[in-house]
C-alpha positions as a printed NumPy array, in Angstrom:
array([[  0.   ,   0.   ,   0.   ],
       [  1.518,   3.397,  -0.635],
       [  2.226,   5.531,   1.878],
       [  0.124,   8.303,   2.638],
       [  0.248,  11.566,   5.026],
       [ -2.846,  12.258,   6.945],
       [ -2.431,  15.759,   5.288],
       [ -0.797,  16.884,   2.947],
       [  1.641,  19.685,   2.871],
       [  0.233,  21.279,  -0.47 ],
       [  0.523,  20.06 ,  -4.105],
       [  2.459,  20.075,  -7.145],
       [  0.943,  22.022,  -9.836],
       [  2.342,  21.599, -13.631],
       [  1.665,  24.715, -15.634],
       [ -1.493,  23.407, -17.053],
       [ -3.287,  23.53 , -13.607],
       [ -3.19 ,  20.136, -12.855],
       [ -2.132,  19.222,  -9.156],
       [ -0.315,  16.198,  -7.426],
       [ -1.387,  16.279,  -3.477],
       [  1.775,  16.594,  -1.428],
       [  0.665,  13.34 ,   0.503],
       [  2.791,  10.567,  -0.958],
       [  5.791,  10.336,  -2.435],
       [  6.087,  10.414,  -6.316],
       [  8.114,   9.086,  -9.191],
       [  8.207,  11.681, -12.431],
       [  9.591,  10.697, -15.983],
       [  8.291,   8.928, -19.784],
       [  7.382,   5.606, -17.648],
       [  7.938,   5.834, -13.824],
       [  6.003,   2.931, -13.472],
       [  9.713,   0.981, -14.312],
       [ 10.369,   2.023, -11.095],
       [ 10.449,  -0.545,  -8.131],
       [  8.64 ,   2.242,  -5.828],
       [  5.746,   2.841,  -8.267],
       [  4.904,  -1.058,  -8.839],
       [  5.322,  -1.882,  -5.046],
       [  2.739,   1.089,  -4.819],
       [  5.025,   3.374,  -2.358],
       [  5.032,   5.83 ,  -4.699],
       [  2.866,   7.666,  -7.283],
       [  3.418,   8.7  , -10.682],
       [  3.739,  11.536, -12.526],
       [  4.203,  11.003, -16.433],
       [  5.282,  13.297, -18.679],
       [  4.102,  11.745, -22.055],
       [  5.83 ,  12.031, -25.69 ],
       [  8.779,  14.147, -24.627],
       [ 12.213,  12.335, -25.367],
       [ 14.429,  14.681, -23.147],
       [ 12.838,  13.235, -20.202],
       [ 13.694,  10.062, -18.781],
       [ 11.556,   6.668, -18.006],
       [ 11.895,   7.748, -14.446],
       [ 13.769,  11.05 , -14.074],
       [ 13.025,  12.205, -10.27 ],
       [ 11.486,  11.625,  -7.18 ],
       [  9.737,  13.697,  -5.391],
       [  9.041,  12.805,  -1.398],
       [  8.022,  14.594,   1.689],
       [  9.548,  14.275,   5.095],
       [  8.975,  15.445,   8.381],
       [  6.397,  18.247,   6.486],
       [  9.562,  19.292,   3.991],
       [  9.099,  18.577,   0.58 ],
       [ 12.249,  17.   ,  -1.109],
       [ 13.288,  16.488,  -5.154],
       [ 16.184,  14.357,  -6.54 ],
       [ 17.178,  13.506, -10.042],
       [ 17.037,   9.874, -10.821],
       [ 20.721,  10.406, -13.013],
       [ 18.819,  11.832, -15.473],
       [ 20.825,  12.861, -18.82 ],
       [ 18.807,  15.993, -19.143],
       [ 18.882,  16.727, -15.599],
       [ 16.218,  18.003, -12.972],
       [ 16.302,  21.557, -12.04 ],
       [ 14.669,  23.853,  -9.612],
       [ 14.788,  27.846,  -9.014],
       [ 13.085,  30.155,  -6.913],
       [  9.793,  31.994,  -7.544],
       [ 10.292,  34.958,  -9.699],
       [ 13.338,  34.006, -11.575],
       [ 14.272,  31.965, -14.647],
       [ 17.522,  31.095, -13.081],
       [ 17.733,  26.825, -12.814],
       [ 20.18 ,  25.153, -10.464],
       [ 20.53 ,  21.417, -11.716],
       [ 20.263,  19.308,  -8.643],
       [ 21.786,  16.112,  -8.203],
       [ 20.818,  12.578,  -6.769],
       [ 20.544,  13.519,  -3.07 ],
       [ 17.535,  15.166,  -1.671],
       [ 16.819,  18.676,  -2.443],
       [ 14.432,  20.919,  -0.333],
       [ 11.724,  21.922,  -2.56 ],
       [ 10.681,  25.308,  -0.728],
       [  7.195,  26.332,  -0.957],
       [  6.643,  28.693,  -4.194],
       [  9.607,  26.916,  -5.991],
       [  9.607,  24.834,  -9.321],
       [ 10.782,  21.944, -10.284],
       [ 11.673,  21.684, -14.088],
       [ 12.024,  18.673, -16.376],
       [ 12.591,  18.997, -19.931],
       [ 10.59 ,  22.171, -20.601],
       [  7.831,  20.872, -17.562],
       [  7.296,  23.052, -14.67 ],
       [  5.967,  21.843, -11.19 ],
       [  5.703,  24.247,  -8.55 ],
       [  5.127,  23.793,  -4.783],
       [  2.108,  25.492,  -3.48 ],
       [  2.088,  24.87 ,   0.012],
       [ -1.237,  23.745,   1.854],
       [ -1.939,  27.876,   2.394],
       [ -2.533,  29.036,  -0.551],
       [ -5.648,  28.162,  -2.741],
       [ -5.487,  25.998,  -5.754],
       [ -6.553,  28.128,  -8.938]])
């Protein structure tokens, strides 16, 4: 069964309004569901469809002790994240990453950003 928070700490929101509750950890990429987490159901997927810069499973995305954390998956295109308000990426790497509410989370040319459980979903 995959884990899930009582609450969740906000959501994930790709730039097309969809939103991934911040509940559970996730797996993002072509096909995370080649990842061990997503078919022993301890994590949820996020795919990214017909995009060939982004990897069968790219990143993960988890949240611990109510801090949201991103890592790349060794990527070749990378995972990147930056600050609201600013086009200017940092690539991160394979260890966890705090993922600080307002900031995004890019992938190929796919942008996630943390809203935190405060702020209304549009």
């Amino acid at each position: 069964m995959r884990p899930v928070l009582d609450r969740a700490v906000g959501a994930l929101i790709l730039e097309n309004g969809t939103a991934y509750p911040l509940d559970r950890p996730y797996v993002i990429g072509r096909g995370p569901q080649a990842d061990d987490a997503v078919r022993a159901a301890t994590a949820a997927p996020i795919v990214i469809q017909r995009d060939r810069h982004v990897s069968r499973v790219h990143a993960y995305v988890s949240v611990d002790d109510g801090k949201v954390f991103v890592r790349d998956a060794t990527a070749t295109s990378g995972t990147f994240i930056a600050p609201p308000g600013t086009d200017q990426w940092t690539r991160i790497t394979t260890s966890p990453t705090e993922l600080r509410p307002g900031w995004s989370v890019r992938i190929s040319d796919r942008v996630l950003t943390y809203r935190p459980d405060d702020h209304p979903t549009p």
